[in-house]
């Protein structure tokens, strides 16, 4: 369904519209202040950062596909977290999506009882960016993707792998 919508949108704007959109994305990601909260801001080399961002985006899409049988929340959590960590540019207000991912995760089941602590740690990392920079948040997002990678595909198998 999303592919059909993307195809319709591409047909509506045409090749020149797509080229203009890609040009604007490239410009926005090339502005140094837009990269401060991203992996590109940490690495410094844009080409290397783009490769890493593509790998992170693919990892997130694989997780979305893999966890889709667990319920609707489990589709959005890796998509939101992975989308943020793979983004070529971010601003502080974009991090509200991390809050949405945390809320969706906390309302899902089954999950370990202690997991709310991890969500709060990510919120503190995001709120503390003006003090300690984006590294703790990016590390937390990467750890969240790793954690999601270790989850079983279906909740019926969750009890065997996730400690309560």
Short mmCIF file of C-alpha atoms in Angstrom, two decimals:
data_model
loop_
_atom_site.label_atom_id
_atom_site.label_comp_id
_atom_site.label_asym_id
_atom_site.label_seq_id
_atom_site.Cartn_x
_atom_site.Cartn_y
_atom_site.Cartn_z
CA UNK A 1 0.00 0.00 0.00
CA UNK A 2 2.77 2.46 0.92
CA UNK A 3 4.62 1.54 -2.25
CA UNK A 4 1.51 2.35 -4.29
CA UNK A 5 1.20 5.71 -2.55
CA UNK A 6 4.88 6.47 -3.18
CA UNK A 7 4.47 5.55 -6.84
CA UNK A 8 1.39 7.78 -7.16
CA UNK A 9 3.23 10.67 -5.52
CA UNK A 10 6.20 10.20 -7.86
CA UNK A 11 3.91 10.19 -10.86
CA UNK A 12 2.17 13.35 -9.63
CA UNK A 13 5.33 15.41 -9.12
CA UNK A 14 7.19 13.93 -12.08
CA UNK A 15 10.93 13.64 -12.65
CA UNK A 16 11.55 17.37 -12.20
CA UNK A 17 9.68 17.39 -8.88
CA UNK A 18 11.64 14.39 -7.64
CA UNK A 19 14.91 16.01 -8.72
CA UNK A 20 13.96 19.24 -6.92
CA UNK A 21 13.04 17.31 -3.75
CA UNK A 22 16.35 15.41 -3.79
CA UNK A 23 18.20 18.69 -4.35
CA UNK A 24 16.51 20.26 -1.32
CA UNK A 25 17.25 17.21 0.82
CA UNK A 26 20.87 17.34 -0.24
CA UNK A 27 21.07 21.05 0.57
CA UNK A 28 19.43 20.61 3.99
CA UNK A 29 21.74 17.75 4.93
CA UNK A 30 24.74 19.78 3.78
CA UNK A 31 24.13 22.61 6.25
CA UNK A 32 26.47 21.96 9.21
CA UNK A 33 23.95 22.91 11.93
CA UNK A 34 21.50 20.35 10.52
CA UNK A 35 24.08 17.55 10.98
CA UNK A 36 25.02 18.31 14.59
CA UNK A 37 22.63 15.71 16.04
CA UNK A 38 23.35 12.99 13.48
CA UNK A 39 25.94 10.31 12.90
CA UNK A 40 27.40 12.57 10.20
CA UNK A 41 28.06 15.20 12.86
CA UNK A 42 29.98 12.65 14.94
CA UNK A 43 31.94 11.09 12.09
CA UNK A 44 32.72 14.25 10.14
CA UNK A 45 33.10 12.48 6.80
CA UNK A 46 29.81 12.89 4.90
CA UNK A 47 30.42 10.01 2.46
CA UNK A 48 31.21 7.53 5.25
CA UNK A 49 28.26 8.81 7.28
CA UNK A 50 25.88 8.30 4.33
CA UNK A 51 26.95 4.67 3.99
CA UNK A 52 26.40 4.12 7.72
CA UNK A 53 23.03 5.88 7.56
CA UNK A 54 21.90 3.66 4.67
CA UNK A 55 22.97 0.55 6.60
CA UNK A 56 21.05 1.78 9.68
CA UNK A 57 17.96 2.50 7.57
CA UNK A 58 18.06 -0.99 6.05
CA UNK A 59 18.57 -2.52 9.51
CA UNK A 60 15.50 -0.64 10.73
CA UNK A 61 13.40 -1.78 7.77
CA UNK A 62 14.44 -5.38 8.39
CA UNK A 63 13.34 -4.99 12.02
CA UNK A 64 10.00 -3.52 10.95
CA UNK A 65 9.42 -6.49 8.68
CA UNK A 66 10.63 -8.98 11.26
CA UNK A 67 8.56 -7.64 14.17
CA UNK A 68 5.35 -6.96 12.22
CA UNK A 69 3.71 -10.10 13.63
CA UNK A 70 3.98 -8.76 17.20
CA UNK A 71 1.43 -5.99 16.68
CA UNK A 72 1.13 -2.50 15.26
CA UNK A 73 3.32 -0.83 17.89
CA UNK A 74 6.21 -3.09 16.92
CA UNK A 75 6.12 -1.79 13.36
CA UNK A 76 6.47 1.83 14.42
CA UNK A 77 9.05 1.50 17.20
CA UNK A 78 11.99 0.37 15.01
CA UNK A 79 10.85 2.65 12.19
CA UNK A 80 10.88 5.73 14.43
CA UNK A 81 14.10 4.92 16.29
CA UNK A 82 15.88 3.80 13.13
CA UNK A 83 14.59 6.75 11.15
CA UNK A 84 16.03 9.15 13.68
CA UNK A 85 19.44 7.52 13.95
CA UNK A 86 19.70 7.12 10.15
CA UNK A 87 18.53 10.65 9.37
CA UNK A 88 20.89 12.87 7.37
CA UNK A 89 19.73 15.92 9.34
CA UNK A 90 17.88 16.52 12.59
CA UNK A 91 16.76 19.31 14.88
CA UNK A 92 15.90 19.05 18.57
CA UNK A 93 12.17 19.21 17.85
CA UNK A 94 12.47 16.11 15.62
CA UNK A 95 13.30 14.10 18.73
CA UNK A 96 9.66 14.20 19.79
CA UNK A 97 9.37 11.12 17.56
CA UNK A 98 11.65 9.28 19.98
CA UNK A 99 9.11 10.03 22.70
CA UNK A 100 6.40 8.52 20.51
CA UNK A 101 8.53 5.41 19.97
CA UNK A 102 9.07 5.12 23.74
CA UNK A 103 5.35 5.48 24.46
CA UNK A 104 4.44 2.86 21.83
CA UNK A 105 7.05 0.51 23.25
CA UNK A 106 5.86 0.96 26.82
CA UNK A 107 2.26 0.19 25.88
CA UNK A 108 3.23 -3.01 24.08
CA UNK A 109 3.48 -6.48 25.52
CA UNK A 110 5.27 -8.63 26.30
CA UNK A 111 8.29 -6.65 27.35
CA UNK A 112 10.60 -6.78 30.37
CA UNK A 113 9.34 -4.93 33.47
CA UNK A 114 12.59 -2.95 33.72
CA UNK A 115 12.34 -1.59 30.18
CA UNK A 116 10.76 1.72 31.27
CA UNK A 117 14.18 2.59 32.73
CA UNK A 118 15.74 2.39 29.27
CA UNK A 119 13.03 4.64 27.82
CA UNK A 120 13.63 7.21 30.58
CA UNK A 121 17.39 7.04 29.94
CA UNK A 122 16.78 7.85 26.27
CA UNK A 123 14.56 10.78 27.23
CA UNK A 124 17.27 12.09 29.59
CA UNK A 125 19.88 11.66 26.83
CA UNK A 126 17.70 13.68 24.45
CA UNK A 127 16.96 16.38 27.00
CA UNK A 128 20.65 16.60 27.91
CA UNK A 129 21.92 17.21 24.38
CA UNK A 130 22.71 20.88 25.13
CA UNK A 131 24.97 19.72 27.99
CA UNK A 132 26.70 16.58 26.72
CA UNK A 133 25.98 16.54 22.98
CA UNK A 134 24.28 13.90 20.84
CA UNK A 135 26.61 10.94 21.50
CA UNK A 136 24.63 9.45 24.44
CA UNK A 137 21.39 9.69 22.46
CA UNK A 138 22.85 8.14 19.30
CA UNK A 139 24.40 5.36 21.39
CA UNK A 140 21.03 4.78 23.06
CA UNK A 141 19.23 4.62 19.72
CA UNK A 142 21.77 2.11 18.43
CA UNK A 143 21.37 0.02 21.59
CA UNK A 144 17.58 0.17 21.16
CA UNK A 145 17.94 -1.21 17.62
CA UNK A 146 20.24 -3.93 18.91
CA UNK A 147 17.72 -4.81 21.64
CA UNK A 148 14.91 -4.93 19.07
CA UNK A 149 17.08 -7.20 16.92
CA UNK A 150 17.26 -9.72 19.76
CA UNK A 151 13.50 -9.88 20.21
CA UNK A 152 11.64 -12.92 18.89
CA UNK A 153 9.43 -12.41 15.85
CA UNK A 154 6.22 -13.33 17.60
CA UNK A 155 5.11 -12.62 21.17
CA UNK A 156 4.36 -16.30 21.81
CA UNK A 157 8.13 -16.93 21.80
CA UNK A 158 8.93 -13.86 23.89
CA UNK A 159 8.86 -15.58 27.25
CA UNK A 160 11.72 -17.85 26.28
CA UNK A 161 14.09 -14.99 25.40
CA UNK A 162 13.09 -11.89 27.38
CA UNK A 163 13.68 -11.91 31.12
CA UNK A 164 10.91 -10.44 33.23
#
